[in-house]
mmCIF file of C-alpha atoms in Angstrom:
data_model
loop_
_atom_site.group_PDB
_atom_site.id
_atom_site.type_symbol
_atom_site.label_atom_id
_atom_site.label_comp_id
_atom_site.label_asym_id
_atom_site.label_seq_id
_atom_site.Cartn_x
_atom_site.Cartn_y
_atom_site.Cartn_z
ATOM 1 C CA UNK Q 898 18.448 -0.918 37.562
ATOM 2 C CA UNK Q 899 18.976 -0.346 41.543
ATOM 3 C CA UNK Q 900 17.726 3.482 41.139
ATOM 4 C CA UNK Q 901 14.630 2.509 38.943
ATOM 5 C CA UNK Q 902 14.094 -0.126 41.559
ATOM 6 C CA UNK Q 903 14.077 1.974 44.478
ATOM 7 C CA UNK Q 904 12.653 4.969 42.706
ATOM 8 C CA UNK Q 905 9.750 3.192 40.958
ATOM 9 C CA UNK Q 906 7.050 5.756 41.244
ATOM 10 C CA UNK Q 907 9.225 8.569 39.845
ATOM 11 C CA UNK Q 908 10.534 6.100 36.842
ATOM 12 C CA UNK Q 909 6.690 5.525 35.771
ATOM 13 C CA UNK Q 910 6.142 9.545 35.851
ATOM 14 C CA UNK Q 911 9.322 10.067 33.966
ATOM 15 C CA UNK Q 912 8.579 7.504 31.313
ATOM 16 C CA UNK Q 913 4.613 8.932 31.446
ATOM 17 C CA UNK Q 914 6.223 12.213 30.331
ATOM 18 C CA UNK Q 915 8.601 10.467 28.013
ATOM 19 C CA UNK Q 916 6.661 8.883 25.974
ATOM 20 C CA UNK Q 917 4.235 11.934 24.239
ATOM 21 C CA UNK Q 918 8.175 13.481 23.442
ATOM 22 C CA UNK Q 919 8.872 10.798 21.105
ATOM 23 C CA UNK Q 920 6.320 12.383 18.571
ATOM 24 C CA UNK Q 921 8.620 14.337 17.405
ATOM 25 C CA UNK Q 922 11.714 11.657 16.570
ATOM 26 C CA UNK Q 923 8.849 9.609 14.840
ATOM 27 C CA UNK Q 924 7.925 12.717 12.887
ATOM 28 C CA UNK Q 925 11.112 13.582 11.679
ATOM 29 C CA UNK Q 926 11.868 9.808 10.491
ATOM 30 C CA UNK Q 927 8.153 9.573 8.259
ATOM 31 C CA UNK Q 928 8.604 13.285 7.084
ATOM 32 C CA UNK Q 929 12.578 13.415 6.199
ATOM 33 C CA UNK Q 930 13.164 9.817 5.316
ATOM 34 C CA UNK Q 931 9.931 7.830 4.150
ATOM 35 C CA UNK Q 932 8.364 11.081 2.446
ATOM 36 C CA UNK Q 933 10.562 13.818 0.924
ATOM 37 C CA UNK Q 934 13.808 11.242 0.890
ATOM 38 C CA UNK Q 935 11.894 8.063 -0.164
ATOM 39 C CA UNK Q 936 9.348 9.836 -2.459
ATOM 40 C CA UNK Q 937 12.098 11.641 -3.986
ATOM 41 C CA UNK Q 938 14.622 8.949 -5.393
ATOM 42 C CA UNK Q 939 11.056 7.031 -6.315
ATOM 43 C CA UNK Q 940 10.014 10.025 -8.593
ATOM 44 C CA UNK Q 941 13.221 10.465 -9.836
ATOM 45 C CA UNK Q 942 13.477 6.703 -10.117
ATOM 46 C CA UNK Q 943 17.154 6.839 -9.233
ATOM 47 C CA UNK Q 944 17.676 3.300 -8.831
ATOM 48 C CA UNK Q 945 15.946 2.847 -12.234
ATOM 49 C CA UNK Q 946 18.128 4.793 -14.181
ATOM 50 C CA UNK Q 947 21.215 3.707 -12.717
ATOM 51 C CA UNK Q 948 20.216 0.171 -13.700
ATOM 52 C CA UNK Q 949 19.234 1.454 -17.103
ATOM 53 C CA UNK Q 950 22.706 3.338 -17.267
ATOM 54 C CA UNK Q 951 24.599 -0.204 -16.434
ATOM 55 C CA UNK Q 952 22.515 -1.791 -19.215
ATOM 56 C CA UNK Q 953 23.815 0.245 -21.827
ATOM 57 C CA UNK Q 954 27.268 -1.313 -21.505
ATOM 58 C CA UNK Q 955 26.419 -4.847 -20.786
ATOM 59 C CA UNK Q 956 24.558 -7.480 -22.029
ATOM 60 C CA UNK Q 957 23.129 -7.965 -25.897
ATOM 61 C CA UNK Q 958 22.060 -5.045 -27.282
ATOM 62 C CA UNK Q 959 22.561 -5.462 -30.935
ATOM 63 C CA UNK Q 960 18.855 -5.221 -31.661
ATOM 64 C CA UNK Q 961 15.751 -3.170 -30.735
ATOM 65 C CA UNK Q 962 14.544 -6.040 -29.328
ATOM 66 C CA UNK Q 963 18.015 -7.267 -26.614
ATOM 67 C CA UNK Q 964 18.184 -4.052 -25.933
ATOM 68 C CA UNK Q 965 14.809 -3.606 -24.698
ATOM 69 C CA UNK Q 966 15.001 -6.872 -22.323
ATOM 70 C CA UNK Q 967 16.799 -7.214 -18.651
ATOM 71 C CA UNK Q 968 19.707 -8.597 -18.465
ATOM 72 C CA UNK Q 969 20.963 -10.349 -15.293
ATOM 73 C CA UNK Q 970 18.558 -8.079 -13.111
ATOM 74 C CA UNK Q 971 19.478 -4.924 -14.756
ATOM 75 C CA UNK Q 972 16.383 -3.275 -16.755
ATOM 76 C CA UNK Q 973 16.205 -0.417 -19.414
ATOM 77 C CA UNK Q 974 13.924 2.497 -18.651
ATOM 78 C CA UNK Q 975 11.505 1.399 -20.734
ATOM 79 C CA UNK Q 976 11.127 -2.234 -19.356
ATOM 80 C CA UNK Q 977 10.790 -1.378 -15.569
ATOM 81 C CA UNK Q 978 10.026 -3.739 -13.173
ATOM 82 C CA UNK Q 979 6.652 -4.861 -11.534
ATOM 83 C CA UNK Q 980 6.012 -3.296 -8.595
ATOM 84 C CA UNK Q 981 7.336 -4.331 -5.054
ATOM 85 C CA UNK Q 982 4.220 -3.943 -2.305
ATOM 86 C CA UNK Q 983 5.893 -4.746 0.430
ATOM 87 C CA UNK Q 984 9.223 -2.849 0.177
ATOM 88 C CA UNK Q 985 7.308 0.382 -1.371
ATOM 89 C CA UNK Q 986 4.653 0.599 1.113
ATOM 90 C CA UNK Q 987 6.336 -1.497 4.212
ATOM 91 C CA UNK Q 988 6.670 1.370 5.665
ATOM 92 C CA UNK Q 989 2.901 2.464 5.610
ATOM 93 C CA UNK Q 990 2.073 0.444 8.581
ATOM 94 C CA UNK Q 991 4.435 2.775 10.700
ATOM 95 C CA UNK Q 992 2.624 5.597 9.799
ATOM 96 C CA UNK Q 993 -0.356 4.430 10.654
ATOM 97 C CA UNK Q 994 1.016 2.844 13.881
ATOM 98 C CA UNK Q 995 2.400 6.526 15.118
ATOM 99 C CA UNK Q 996 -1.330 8.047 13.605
ATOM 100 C CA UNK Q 997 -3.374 5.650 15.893
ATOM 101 C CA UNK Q 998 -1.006 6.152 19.183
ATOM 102 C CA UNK Q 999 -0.134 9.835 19.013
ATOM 103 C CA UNK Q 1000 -3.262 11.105 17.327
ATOM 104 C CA UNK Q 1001 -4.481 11.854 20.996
ATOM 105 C CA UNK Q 1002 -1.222 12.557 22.681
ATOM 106 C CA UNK Q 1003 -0.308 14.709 20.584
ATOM 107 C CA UNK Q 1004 -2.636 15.700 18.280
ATOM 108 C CA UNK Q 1005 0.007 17.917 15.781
ATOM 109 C CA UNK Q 1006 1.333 14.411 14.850
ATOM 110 C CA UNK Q 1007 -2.451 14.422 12.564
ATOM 111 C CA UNK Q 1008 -1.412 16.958 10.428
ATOM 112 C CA UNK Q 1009 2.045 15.937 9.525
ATOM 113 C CA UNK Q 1010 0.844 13.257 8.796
ATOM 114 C CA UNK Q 1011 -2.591 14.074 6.720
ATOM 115 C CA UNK Q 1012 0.097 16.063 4.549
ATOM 116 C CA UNK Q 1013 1.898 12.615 4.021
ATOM 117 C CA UNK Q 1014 -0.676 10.592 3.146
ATOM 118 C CA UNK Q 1015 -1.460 13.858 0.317
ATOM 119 C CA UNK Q 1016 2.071 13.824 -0.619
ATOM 120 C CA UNK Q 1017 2.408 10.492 -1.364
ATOM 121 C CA UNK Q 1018 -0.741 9.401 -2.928
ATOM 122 C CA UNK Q 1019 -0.567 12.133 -5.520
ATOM 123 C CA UNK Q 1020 3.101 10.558 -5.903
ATOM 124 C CA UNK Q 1021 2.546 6.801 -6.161
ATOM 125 C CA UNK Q 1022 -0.757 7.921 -8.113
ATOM 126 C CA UNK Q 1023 1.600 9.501 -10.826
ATOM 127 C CA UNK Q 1024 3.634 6.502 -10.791
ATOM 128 C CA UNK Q 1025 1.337 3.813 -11.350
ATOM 129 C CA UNK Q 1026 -0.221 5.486 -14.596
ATOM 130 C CA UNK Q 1027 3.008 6.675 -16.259
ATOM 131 C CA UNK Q 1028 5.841 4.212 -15.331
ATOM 132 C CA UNK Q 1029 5.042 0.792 -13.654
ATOM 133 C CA UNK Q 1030 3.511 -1.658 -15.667
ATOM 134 C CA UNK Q 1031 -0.018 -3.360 -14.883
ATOM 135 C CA UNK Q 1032 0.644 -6.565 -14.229
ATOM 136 C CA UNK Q 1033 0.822 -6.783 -10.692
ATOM 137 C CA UNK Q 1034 -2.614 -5.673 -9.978
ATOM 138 C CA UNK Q 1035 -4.255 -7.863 -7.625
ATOM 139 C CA UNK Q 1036 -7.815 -6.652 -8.456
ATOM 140 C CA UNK Q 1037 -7.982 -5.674 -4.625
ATOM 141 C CA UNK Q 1038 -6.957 -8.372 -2.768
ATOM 142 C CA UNK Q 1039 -3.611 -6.438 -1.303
ATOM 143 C CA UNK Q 1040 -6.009 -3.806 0.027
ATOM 144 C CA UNK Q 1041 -7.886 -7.066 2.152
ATOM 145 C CA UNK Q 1042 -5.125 -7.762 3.610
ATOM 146 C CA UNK Q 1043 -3.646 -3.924 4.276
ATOM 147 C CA UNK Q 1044 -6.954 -3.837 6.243
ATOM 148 C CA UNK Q 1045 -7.151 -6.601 8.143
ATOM 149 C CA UNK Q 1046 -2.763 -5.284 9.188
ATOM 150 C CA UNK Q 1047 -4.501 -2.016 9.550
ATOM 151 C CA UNK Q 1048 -7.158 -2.958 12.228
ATOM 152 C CA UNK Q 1049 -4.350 -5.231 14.219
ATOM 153 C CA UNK Q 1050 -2.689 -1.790 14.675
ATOM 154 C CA UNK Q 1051 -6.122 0.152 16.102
ATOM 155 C CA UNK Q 1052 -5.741 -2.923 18.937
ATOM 156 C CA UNK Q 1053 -2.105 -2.621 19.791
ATOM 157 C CA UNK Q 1054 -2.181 1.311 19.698
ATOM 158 C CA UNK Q 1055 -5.054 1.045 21.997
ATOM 159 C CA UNK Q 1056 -3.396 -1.676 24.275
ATOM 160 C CA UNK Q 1057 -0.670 1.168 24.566
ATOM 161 C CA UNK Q 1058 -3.081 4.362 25.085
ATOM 162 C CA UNK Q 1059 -4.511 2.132 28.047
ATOM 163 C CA UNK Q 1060 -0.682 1.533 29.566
ATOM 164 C CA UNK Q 1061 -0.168 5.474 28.851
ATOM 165 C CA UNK Q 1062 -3.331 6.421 30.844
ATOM 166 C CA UNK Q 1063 -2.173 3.622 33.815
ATOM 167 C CA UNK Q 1064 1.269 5.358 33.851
ATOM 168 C CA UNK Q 1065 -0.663 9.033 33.996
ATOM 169 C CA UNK Q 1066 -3.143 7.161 36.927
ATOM 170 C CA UNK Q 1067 -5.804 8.644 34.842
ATOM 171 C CA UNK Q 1068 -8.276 6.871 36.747
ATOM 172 C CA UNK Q 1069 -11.336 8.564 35.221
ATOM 173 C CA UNK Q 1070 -10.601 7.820 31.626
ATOM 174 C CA UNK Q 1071 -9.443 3.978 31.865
ATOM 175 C CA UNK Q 1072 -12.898 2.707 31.984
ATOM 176 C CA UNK Q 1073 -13.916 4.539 28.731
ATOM 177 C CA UNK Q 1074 -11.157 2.649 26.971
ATOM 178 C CA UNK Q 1075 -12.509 -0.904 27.661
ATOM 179 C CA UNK Q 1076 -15.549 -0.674 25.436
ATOM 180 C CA UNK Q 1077 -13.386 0.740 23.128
ATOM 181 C CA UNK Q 1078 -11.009 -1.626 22.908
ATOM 182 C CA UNK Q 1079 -14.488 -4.010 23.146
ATOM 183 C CA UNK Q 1080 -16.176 -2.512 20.258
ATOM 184 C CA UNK Q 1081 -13.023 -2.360 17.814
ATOM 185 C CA UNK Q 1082 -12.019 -6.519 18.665
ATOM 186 C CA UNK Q 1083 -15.634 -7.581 18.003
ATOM 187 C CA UNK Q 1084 -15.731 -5.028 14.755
ATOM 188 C CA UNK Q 1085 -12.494 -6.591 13.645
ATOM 189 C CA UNK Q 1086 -13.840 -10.136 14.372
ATOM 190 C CA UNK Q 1087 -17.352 -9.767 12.513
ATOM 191 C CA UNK Q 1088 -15.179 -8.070 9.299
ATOM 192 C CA UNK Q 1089 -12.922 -11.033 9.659
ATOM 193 C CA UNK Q 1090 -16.333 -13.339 9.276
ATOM 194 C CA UNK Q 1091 -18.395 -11.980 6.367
ATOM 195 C CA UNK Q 1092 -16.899 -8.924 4.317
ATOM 196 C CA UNK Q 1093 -13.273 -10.209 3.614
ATOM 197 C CA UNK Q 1094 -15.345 -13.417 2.050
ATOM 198 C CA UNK Q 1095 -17.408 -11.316 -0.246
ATOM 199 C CA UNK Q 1096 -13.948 -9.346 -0.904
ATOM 200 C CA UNK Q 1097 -12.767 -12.383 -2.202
ATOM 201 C CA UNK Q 1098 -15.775 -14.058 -4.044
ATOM 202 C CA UNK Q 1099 -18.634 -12.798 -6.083
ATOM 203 C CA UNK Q 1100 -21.956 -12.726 -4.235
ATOM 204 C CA UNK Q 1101 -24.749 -15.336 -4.812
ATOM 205 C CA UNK Q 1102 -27.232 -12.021 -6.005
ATOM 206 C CA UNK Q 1103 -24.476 -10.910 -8.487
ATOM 207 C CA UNK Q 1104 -23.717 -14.615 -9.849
ATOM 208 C CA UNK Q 1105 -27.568 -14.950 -10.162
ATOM 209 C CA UNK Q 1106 -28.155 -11.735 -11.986
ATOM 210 C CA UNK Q 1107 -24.972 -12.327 -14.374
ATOM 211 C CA UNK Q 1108 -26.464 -15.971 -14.893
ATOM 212 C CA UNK Q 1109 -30.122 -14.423 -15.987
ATOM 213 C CA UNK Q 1110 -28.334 -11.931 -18.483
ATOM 214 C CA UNK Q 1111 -26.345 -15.023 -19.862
ATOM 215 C CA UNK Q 1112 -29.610 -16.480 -20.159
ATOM 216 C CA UNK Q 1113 -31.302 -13.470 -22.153
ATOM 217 C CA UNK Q 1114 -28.242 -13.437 -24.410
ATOM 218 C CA UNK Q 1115 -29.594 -14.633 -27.530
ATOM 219 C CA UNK Q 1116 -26.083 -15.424 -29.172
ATOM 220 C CA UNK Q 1117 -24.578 -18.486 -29.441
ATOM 221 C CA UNK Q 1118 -22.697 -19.830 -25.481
ATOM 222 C CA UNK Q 1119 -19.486 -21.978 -26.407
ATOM 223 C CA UNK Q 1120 -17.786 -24.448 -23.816
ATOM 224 C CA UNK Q 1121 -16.522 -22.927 -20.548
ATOM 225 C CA UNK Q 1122 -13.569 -21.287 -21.908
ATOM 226 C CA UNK Q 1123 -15.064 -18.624 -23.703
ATOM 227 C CA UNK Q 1124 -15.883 -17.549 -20.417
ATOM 228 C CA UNK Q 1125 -12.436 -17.208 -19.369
ATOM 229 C CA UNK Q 1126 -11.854 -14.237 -18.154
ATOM 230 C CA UNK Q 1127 -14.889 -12.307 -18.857
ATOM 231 C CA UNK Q 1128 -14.857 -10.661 -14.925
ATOM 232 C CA UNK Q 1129 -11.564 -9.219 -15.057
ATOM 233 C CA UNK Q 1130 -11.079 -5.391 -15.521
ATOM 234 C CA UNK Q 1131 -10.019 -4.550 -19.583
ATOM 235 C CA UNK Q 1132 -6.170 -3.761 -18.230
ATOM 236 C CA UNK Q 1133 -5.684 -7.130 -16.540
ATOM 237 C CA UNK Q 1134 -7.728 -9.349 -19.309
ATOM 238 C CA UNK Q 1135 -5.452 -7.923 -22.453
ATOM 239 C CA UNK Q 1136 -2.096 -9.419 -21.968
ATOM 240 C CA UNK Q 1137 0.993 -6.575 -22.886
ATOM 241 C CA UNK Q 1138 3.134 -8.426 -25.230
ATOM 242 C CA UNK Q 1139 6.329 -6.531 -23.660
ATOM 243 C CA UNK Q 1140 9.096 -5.281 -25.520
ATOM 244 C CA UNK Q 1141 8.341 -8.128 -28.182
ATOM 245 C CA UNK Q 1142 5.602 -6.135 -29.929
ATOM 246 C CA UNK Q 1143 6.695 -2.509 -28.173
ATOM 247 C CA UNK Q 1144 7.734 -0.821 -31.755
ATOM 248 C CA UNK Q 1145 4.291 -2.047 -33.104
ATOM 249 C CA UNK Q 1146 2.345 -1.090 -30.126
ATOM 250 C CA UNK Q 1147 4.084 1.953 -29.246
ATOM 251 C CA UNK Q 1148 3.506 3.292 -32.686
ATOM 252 C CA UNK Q 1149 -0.476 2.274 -32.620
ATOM 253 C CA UNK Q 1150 -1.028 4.413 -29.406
ATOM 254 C CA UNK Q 1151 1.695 7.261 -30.842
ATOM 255 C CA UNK Q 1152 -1.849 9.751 -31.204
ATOM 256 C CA UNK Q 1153 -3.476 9.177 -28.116
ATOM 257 C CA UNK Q 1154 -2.332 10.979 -25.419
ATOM 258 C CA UNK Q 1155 0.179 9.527 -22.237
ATOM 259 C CA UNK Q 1156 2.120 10.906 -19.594
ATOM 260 C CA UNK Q 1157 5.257 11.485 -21.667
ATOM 261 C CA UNK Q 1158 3.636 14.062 -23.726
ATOM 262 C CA UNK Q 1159 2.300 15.930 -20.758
#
């Protein structure tokens, strides 16, 4: 503390230097770990089938039907669990965090990381169709709220971009990053005032041209339930009756197509 003390100037040039370097320890933790380590046991579904393996040897299974249902957490391949948001894609936000603070330092970090983001959404993608079940779908509402995590990290990588450029005494370029830092707040505050409420809620045009076609509908309008329901996607409205009714409904869907027979 007594050299950074009486060496101040030369501690803010060697931390000025410093801090572009660290690309490259940030890289290697989102490429080896999160991607080809993370995305690898998920494809493989490691965990999965090591909880499958345990549930061979304990628990009922003396029918079709106990052995197709968890027992005390553990889960046969065919009856996997929901999927966990925050622990799959936790670590999402640090990617984006590095993108937004070294995409101008050091601009190689961009195409890592475009090849990430490729990676893994043909990944999850192939997940989501062929192994986890539908139920979890929030019919958008996670991606609200990613957003509204997303555009708190645009402010604090720009907070930091302006404390890089002080440390560089790039005088000429602070005063650019002001508006910037303006324009992205009062962006962040006018999403936070109209869209995320039409994210959440139908707007007054679409309830009033739904209401009209009601209207026209010349067959016969029950109580309020039988409109329970009615604005949800096909996938989230039909319930899966899972594994009570999986030999029936496994063998009704045994000619179209899925992922196994690919």
């Amino acid at each position: 503390s007594t050299i950074v003390i009486k060496d101040f100037n030369g501690f803010m040039d060697e931390l000025a230097q410093a801090i572009p370097k660290q690309s490259t320890y940030f890289l290697q933790i989102i490429v080896v770990r999160a991607t080809v380590v993370g995305l690898s046991v998920e494809l493989l579904r490691v965990i999965p089938f090591l909880q499958a393996f345990l549930r061979s040897f304990i628990g009922p299974r003396m029918t079709e039907k106990e052995r197709l249902q968890p027992f005390i957490g553990l889960r046969p391949l065919s009856n996997p669990y929901k999927v966990r948001y925050g622990t799959v894609f936790g670590t999402d936000i640090l990617y984006f965090m590095v993108l937004f603070v070294y995409s101008t330092m050091a601009p190689l970090v961009n195409f890592f990381l475009a090849a990430c983001f490729l990676i893994m959404g043909s990944g999850y993608r192939y997940q989501f169709i062929c192994n986890y079940p539908k139920d979890p779908d929030s019919g958008g509402l996670l991606f609200v709220g990613f957003i509204q995590i997303v555009q708190t990290c645009m402010l604090i990588s720009q907070v930091t971009l302006l404390l890089f450029l002080a440390l560089k005494k790039a005088v000429g370029a602070l005063p650019f990053m002001l508006p910037l830092m303006g324009a992205t707040f009062l962006f962040n505050l006018y999403l936070r005032q109209e869209h995320y409420k039409i994210a959440n809620f139908l707007t007054s045009e679409d309830c009033m041209s739904q209401d009209i076609e009601d209207e026209e509908d010349e067959s016969d309008i029950g109580d309020e339930t039988d409109f329970q329901d009615q604005y949800l996607q096909p996938e989230l409205r039909h319930k899966v009756l899972f594994p009570e009714n999986y030999r029936k409904q496994h063998l009704s869907h045994k000619t179209s197509p899925n992922c196994s027979d690919i």
